[in-house]
Tab-separated table of C-alpha atoms in Angstrom:
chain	number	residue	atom	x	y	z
V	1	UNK	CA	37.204	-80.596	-70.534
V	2	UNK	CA	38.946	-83.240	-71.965
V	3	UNK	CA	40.348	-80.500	-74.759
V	4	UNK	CA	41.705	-78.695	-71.718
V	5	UNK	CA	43.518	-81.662	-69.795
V	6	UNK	CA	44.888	-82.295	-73.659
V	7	UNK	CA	46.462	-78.591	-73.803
V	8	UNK	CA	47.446	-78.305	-70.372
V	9	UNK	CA	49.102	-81.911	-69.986
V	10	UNK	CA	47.038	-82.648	-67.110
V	11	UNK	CA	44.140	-85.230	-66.095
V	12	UNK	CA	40.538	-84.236	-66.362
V	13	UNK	CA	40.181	-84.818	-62.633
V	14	UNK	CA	42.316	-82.037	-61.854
V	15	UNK	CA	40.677	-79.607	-64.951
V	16	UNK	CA	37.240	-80.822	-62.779
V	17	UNK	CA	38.506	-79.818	-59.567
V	18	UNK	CA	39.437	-76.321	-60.795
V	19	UNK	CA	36.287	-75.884	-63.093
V	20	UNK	CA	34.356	-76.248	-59.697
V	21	UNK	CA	37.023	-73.600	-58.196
V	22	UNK	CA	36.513	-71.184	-60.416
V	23	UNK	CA	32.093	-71.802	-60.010
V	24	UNK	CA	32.914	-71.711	-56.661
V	25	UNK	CA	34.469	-68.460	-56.568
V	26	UNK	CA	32.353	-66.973	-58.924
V	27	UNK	CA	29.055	-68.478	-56.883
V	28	UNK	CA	30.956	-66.832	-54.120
V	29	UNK	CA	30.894	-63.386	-55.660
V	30	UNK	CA	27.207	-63.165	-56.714
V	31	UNK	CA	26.316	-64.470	-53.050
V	32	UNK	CA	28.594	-61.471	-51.990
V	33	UNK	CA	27.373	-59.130	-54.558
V	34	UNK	CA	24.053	-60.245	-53.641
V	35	UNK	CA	24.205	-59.849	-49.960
V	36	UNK	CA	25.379	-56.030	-50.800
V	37	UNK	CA	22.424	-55.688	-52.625
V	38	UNK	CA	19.778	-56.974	-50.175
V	39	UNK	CA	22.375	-54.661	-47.357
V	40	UNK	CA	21.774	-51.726	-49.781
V	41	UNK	CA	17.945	-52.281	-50.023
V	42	UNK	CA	17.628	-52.755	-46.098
V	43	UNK	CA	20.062	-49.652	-45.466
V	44	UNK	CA	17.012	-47.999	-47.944
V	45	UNK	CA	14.121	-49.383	-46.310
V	46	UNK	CA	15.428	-47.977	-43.141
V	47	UNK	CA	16.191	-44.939	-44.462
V	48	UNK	CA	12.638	-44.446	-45.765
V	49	UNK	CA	11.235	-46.226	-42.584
V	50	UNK	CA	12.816	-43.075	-40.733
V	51	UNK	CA	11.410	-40.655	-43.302
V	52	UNK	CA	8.367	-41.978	-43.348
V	53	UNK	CA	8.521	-41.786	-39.501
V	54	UNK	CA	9.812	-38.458	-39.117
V	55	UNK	CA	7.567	-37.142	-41.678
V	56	UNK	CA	4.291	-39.108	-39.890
V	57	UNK	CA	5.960	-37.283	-36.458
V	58	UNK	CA	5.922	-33.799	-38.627
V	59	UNK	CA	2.297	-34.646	-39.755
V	60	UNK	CA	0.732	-35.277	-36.399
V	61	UNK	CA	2.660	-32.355	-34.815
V	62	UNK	CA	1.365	-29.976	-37.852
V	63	UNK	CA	-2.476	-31.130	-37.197
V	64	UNK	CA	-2.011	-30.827	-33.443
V	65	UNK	CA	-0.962	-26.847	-34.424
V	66	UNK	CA	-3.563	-26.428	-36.588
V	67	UNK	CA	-6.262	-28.461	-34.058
V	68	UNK	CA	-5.260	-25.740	-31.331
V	69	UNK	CA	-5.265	-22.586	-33.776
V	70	UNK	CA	-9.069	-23.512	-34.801
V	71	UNK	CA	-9.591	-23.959	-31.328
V	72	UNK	CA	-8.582	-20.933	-30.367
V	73	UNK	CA	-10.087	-19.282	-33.147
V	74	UNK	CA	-13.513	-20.990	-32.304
V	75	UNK	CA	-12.731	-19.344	-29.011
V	76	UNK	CA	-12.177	-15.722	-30.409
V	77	UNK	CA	-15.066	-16.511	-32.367
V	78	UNK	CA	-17.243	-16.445	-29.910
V	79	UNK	CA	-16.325	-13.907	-27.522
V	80	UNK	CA	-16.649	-11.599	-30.516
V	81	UNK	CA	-19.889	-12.780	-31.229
V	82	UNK	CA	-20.878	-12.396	-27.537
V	83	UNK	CA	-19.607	-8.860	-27.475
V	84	UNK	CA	-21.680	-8.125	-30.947
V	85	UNK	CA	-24.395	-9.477	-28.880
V	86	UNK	CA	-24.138	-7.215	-26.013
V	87	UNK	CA	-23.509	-4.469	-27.950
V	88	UNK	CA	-26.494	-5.092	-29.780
V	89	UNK	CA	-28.467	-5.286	-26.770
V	90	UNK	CA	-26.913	-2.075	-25.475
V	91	UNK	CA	-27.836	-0.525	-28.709
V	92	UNK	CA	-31.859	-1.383	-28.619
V	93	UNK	CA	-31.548	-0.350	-25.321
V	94	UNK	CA	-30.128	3.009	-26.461
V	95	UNK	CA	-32.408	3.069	-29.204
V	96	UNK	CA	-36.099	2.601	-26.519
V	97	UNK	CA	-33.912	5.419	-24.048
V	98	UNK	CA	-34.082	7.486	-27.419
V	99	UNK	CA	-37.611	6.814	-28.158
V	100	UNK	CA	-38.706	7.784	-24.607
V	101	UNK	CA	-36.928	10.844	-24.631
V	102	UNK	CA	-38.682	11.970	-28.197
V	103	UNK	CA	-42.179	11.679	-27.044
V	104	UNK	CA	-41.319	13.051	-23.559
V	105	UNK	CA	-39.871	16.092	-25.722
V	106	UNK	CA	-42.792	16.126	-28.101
V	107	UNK	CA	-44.944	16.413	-25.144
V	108	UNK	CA	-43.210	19.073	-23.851
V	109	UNK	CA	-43.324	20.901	-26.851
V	110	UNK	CA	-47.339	19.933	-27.088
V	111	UNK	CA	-48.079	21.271	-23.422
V	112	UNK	CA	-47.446	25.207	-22.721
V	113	UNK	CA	-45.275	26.024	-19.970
V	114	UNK	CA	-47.168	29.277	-19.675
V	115	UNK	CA	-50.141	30.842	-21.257
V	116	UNK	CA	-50.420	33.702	-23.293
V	117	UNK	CA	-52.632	36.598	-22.087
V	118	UNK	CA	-55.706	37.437	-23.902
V	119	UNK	CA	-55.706	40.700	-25.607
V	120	UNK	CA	-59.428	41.125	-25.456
V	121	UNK	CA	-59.480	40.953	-21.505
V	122	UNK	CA	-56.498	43.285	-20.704
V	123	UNK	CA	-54.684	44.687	-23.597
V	124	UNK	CA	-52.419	46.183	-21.062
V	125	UNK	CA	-51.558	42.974	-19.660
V	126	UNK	CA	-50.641	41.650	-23.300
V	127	UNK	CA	-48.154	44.800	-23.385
V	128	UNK	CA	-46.371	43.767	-19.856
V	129	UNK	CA	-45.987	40.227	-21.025
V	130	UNK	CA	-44.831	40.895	-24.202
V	131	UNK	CA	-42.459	43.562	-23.027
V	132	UNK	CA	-41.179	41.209	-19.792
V	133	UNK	CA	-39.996	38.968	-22.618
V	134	UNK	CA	-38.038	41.121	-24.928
V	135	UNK	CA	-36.676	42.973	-21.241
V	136	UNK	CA	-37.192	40.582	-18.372
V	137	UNK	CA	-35.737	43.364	-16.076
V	138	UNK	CA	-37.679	46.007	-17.034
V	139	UNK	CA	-40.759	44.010	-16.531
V	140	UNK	CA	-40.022	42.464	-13.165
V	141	UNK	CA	-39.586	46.040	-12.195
V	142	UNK	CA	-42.697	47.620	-13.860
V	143	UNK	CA	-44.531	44.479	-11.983
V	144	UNK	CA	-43.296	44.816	-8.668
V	145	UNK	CA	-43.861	48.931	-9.134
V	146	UNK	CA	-47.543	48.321	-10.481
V	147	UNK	CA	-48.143	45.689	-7.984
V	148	UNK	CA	-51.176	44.376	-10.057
V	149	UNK	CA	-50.863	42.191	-12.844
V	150	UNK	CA	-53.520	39.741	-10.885
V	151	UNK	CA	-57.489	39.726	-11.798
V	152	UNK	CA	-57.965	39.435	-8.260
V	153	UNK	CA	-58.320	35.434	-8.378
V	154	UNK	CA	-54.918	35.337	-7.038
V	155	UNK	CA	-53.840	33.762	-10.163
V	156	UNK	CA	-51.691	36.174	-12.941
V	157	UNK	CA	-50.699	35.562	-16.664
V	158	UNK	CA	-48.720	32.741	-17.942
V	159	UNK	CA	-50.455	30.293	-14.597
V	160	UNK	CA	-48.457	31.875	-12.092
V	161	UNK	CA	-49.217	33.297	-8.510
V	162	UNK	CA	-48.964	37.091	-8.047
V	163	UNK	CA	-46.388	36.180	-5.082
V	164	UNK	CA	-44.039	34.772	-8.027
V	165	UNK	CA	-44.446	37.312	-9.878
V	166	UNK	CA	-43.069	39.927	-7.227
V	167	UNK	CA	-40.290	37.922	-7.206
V	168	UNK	CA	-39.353	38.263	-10.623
Protein backbone atom coordinates (compact mmCIF):
# COMPACT_ATOMS: atom_id res chain seq x y z
CA UNK A 1 0.00 0.00 0.00
CA UNK A 2 2.44 2.33 0.84
CA UNK A 3 4.26 1.37 -2.78
CA UNK A 4 0.96 2.47 -4.27
CA UNK A 5 0.39 5.95 -2.44
CA UNK A 6 4.37 6.31 -3.57
CA UNK A 7 3.40 5.78 -7.45
CA UNK A 8 0.22 7.42 -7.43
CA UNK A 9 1.29 10.65 -5.35
CA UNK A 10 -1.37 10.10 -2.96
CA UNK A 11 -1.76 9.24 0.94
CA UNK A 12 -2.26 5.70 2.06
CA UNK A 13 -5.57 6.73 3.58
CA UNK A 14 -7.02 7.36 0.35
CA UNK A 15 -5.15 3.96 -1.41
CA UNK A 16 -7.14 2.31 1.95
CA UNK A 17 -10.34 3.77 1.19
CA UNK A 18 -10.30 2.50 -2.41
CA UNK A 19 -8.66 -0.96 -1.57
CA UNK A 20 -11.92 -1.44 0.57
CA UNK A 21 -13.93 -0.09 -2.68
CA UNK A 22 -12.75 -2.31 -4.85
CA UNK A 23 -13.42 -5.56 -1.83
CA UNK A 24 -16.47 -3.98 -1.58
CA UNK A 25 -17.51 -4.25 -5.03
CA UNK A 26 -16.06 -7.38 -5.60
CA UNK A 27 -17.82 -8.81 -2.11
CA UNK A 28 -20.75 -7.26 -3.84
CA UNK A 29 -20.50 -9.42 -6.93
CA UNK A 30 -20.02 -12.88 -5.33
CA UNK A 31 -23.08 -11.95 -2.95
CA UNK A 32 -24.85 -11.23 -6.36
CA UNK A 33 -23.40 -14.09 -8.17
CA UNK A 34 -24.24 -16.04 -5.24
CA UNK A 35 -27.79 -15.08 -4.79
CA UNK A 36 -28.19 -16.20 -8.70
CA UNK A 37 -26.94 -19.32 -7.77
CA UNK A 38 -29.08 -20.20 -4.72
CA UNK A 39 -32.21 -18.39 -7.35
CA UNK A 40 -31.03 -20.99 -9.94
CA UNK A 41 -31.05 -23.96 -7.45
CA UNK A 42 -34.58 -22.89 -5.99
CA UNK A 43 -35.96 -22.21 -9.67
CA UNK A 44 -34.57 -26.23 -9.90
CA UNK A 45 -35.94 -27.49 -6.82
CA UNK A 46 -39.23 -26.21 -7.94
CA UNK A 47 -38.96 -27.42 -11.10
CA UNK A 48 -38.31 -30.97 -9.85
CA UNK A 49 -40.82 -30.37 -6.91
CA UNK A 50 -43.46 -30.07 -9.89
CA UNK A 51 -42.06 -33.13 -11.65
CA UNK A 52 -41.90 -35.02 -8.93
CA UNK A 53 -45.53 -33.91 -8.28
CA UNK A 54 -46.89 -34.35 -11.57
CA UNK A 55 -45.21 -37.57 -11.99
CA UNK A 56 -46.57 -38.83 -8.20
CA UNK A 57 -50.21 -37.37 -9.79
CA UNK A 58 -49.39 -39.70 -13.07
CA UNK A 59 -48.46 -42.60 -10.66
CA UNK A 60 -51.55 -42.66 -8.52
CA UNK A 61 -53.81 -42.03 -11.56
CA UNK A 62 -51.95 -45.11 -13.46
CA UNK A 63 -52.60 -47.55 -10.27
CA UNK A 64 -56.15 -46.26 -9.91
CA UNK A 65 -56.48 -47.60 -13.91
CA UNK A 66 -54.91 -50.56 -13.32
CA UNK A 67 -56.87 -51.10 -9.62
CA UNK A 68 -60.23 -50.83 -11.72
CA UNK A 69 -59.04 -53.05 -14.82
CA UNK A 70 -58.20 -56.04 -12.22
CA UNK A 71 -61.34 -55.28 -10.78
CA UNK A 72 -63.16 -55.65 -13.54
CA UNK A 73 -61.31 -58.47 -14.68
CA UNK A 74 -61.90 -60.24 -11.23
CA UNK A 75 -65.44 -59.47 -12.23
CA UNK A 76 -65.33 -61.17 -15.76
CA UNK A 77 -63.56 -63.72 -14.00
CA UNK A 78 -66.11 -64.87 -12.29
CA UNK A 79 -69.11 -64.67 -14.28
CA UNK A 80 -67.15 -66.90 -16.65
CA UNK A 81 -66.45 -69.21 -14.08
CA UNK A 82 -70.13 -69.18 -13.00
CA UNK A 83 -71.26 -69.83 -16.52
CA UNK A 84 -68.52 -72.87 -16.78
CA UNK A 85 -70.28 -73.89 -13.72
CA UNK A 86 -73.71 -73.97 -15.02
CA UNK A 87 -72.78 -75.33 -18.02
CA UNK A 88 -71.19 -78.01 -16.30
CA UNK A 89 -74.15 -78.70 -14.37
CA UNK A 90 -76.29 -78.61 -17.50
CA UNK A 91 -73.92 -81.04 -18.99
CA UNK A 92 -74.16 -83.93 -16.07
CA UNK A 93 -77.55 -83.25 -16.31
CA UNK A 94 -77.49 -84.02 -20.05
CA UNK A 95 -75.21 -86.71 -19.48
CA UNK A 96 -77.97 -88.78 -16.46
CA UNK A 97 -80.99 -87.65 -19.35
CA UNK A 98 -78.58 -89.74 -21.70
CA UNK A 99 -78.06 -92.54 -19.39
CA UNK A 100 -81.83 -92.93 -18.75
CA UNK A 101 -82.66 -92.94 -22.19
CA UNK A 102 -79.92 -95.94 -22.95
CA UNK A 103 -81.29 -98.37 -20.53
CA UNK A 104 -84.92 -97.35 -21.31
CA UNK A 105 -83.79 -98.24 -25.04
CA UNK A 106 -81.91 -101.34 -24.02
CA UNK A 107 -85.01 -102.43 -22.38
CA UNK A 108 -86.93 -101.92 -25.17
CA UNK A 109 -84.78 -103.75 -27.27
CA UNK A 110 -84.68 -106.67 -24.34
CA UNK A 111 -88.64 -106.90 -24.17
CA UNK A 112 -90.58 -108.10 -27.52
CA UNK A 113 -93.18 -105.92 -28.73
CA UNK A 114 -94.79 -108.99 -30.24
CA UNK A 115 -94.19 -112.65 -30.23
CA UNK A 116 -93.31 -114.84 -32.84
CA UNK A 117 -95.68 -117.74 -33.68
CA UNK A 118 -94.63 -121.20 -33.08
CA UNK A 119 -94.16 -123.27 -36.10
CA UNK A 120 -94.87 -126.51 -34.36
CA UNK A 121 -98.50 -125.37 -33.28
CA UNK A 122 -99.71 -123.80 -36.61
CA UNK A 123 -97.29 -123.79 -39.40
CA UNK A 124 -99.92 -121.93 -41.26
CA UNK A 125 -100.02 -119.27 -38.83
CA UNK A 126 -96.07 -118.89 -39.11
CA UNK A 127 -96.79 -118.38 -43.02
CA UNK A 128 -99.52 -115.41 -42.36
CA UNK A 129 -97.17 -113.70 -39.99
CA UNK A 130 -94.31 -113.96 -41.90
CA UNK A 131 -96.06 -112.96 -45.07
CA UNK A 132 -98.12 -109.85 -43.14
CA UNK A 133 -94.58 -108.58 -42.64
CA UNK A 134 -92.95 -108.65 -45.97
CA UNK A 135 -96.87 -107.39 -47.36
CA UNK A 136 -98.77 -105.85 -44.49
CA UNK A 137 -101.71 -105.35 -47.00
CA UNK A 138 -101.95 -108.51 -48.28
CA UNK A 139 -102.07 -109.95 -44.87
CA UNK A 140 -104.59 -107.65 -43.25
CA UNK A 141 -106.68 -108.75 -46.14
CA UNK A 142 -106.03 -112.56 -46.09
CA UNK A 143 -106.90 -112.03 -42.12
CA UNK A 144 -109.97 -110.24 -42.31
CA UNK A 145 -111.01 -112.84 -45.41
CA UNK A 146 -109.96 -115.97 -43.21
CA UNK A 147 -111.45 -114.49 -40.19
CA UNK A 148 -109.41 -116.95 -37.95
CA UNK A 149 -106.02 -116.41 -37.01
CA UNK A 150 -107.30 -116.87 -33.13
CA UNK A 151 -106.90 -120.40 -31.15
CA UNK A 152 -110.15 -119.67 -29.84
CA UNK A 153 -108.70 -118.05 -26.46
CA UNK A 154 -109.53 -114.81 -27.94
CA UNK A 155 -105.95 -114.03 -27.98
CA UNK A 156 -103.95 -114.20 -31.74
CA UNK A 157 -100.16 -114.12 -32.65
CA UNK A 158 -97.77 -111.47 -31.77
CA UNK A 159 -100.24 -110.78 -28.08
CA UNK A 160 -102.90 -109.19 -29.87
CA UNK A 161 -106.81 -109.51 -29.77
CA UNK A 162 -108.52 -111.01 -32.85
CA UNK A 163 -110.68 -107.61 -32.84
CA UNK A 164 -107.18 -105.80 -33.68
CA UNK A 165 -106.38 -107.89 -35.93
CA UNK A 166 -109.60 -107.28 -38.17
CA UNK A 167 -108.61 -104.00 -38.08
CA UNK A 168 -105.44 -104.34 -39.66
Amino acid sequence: MALQAHLYGGSSLQVLDSSFASVAIIALALLSFAATLYNVKLNADCRNKETASKERISRNETEARNKEIRSKERIVRMQIEAELEETKMELEETKVKLEKTKMELKKTKMEPTYRLPSPQSNPGLTYRFLSSQLNPAAAAAAAIGSGSCCDGSARCWGSRSCDEHAVL
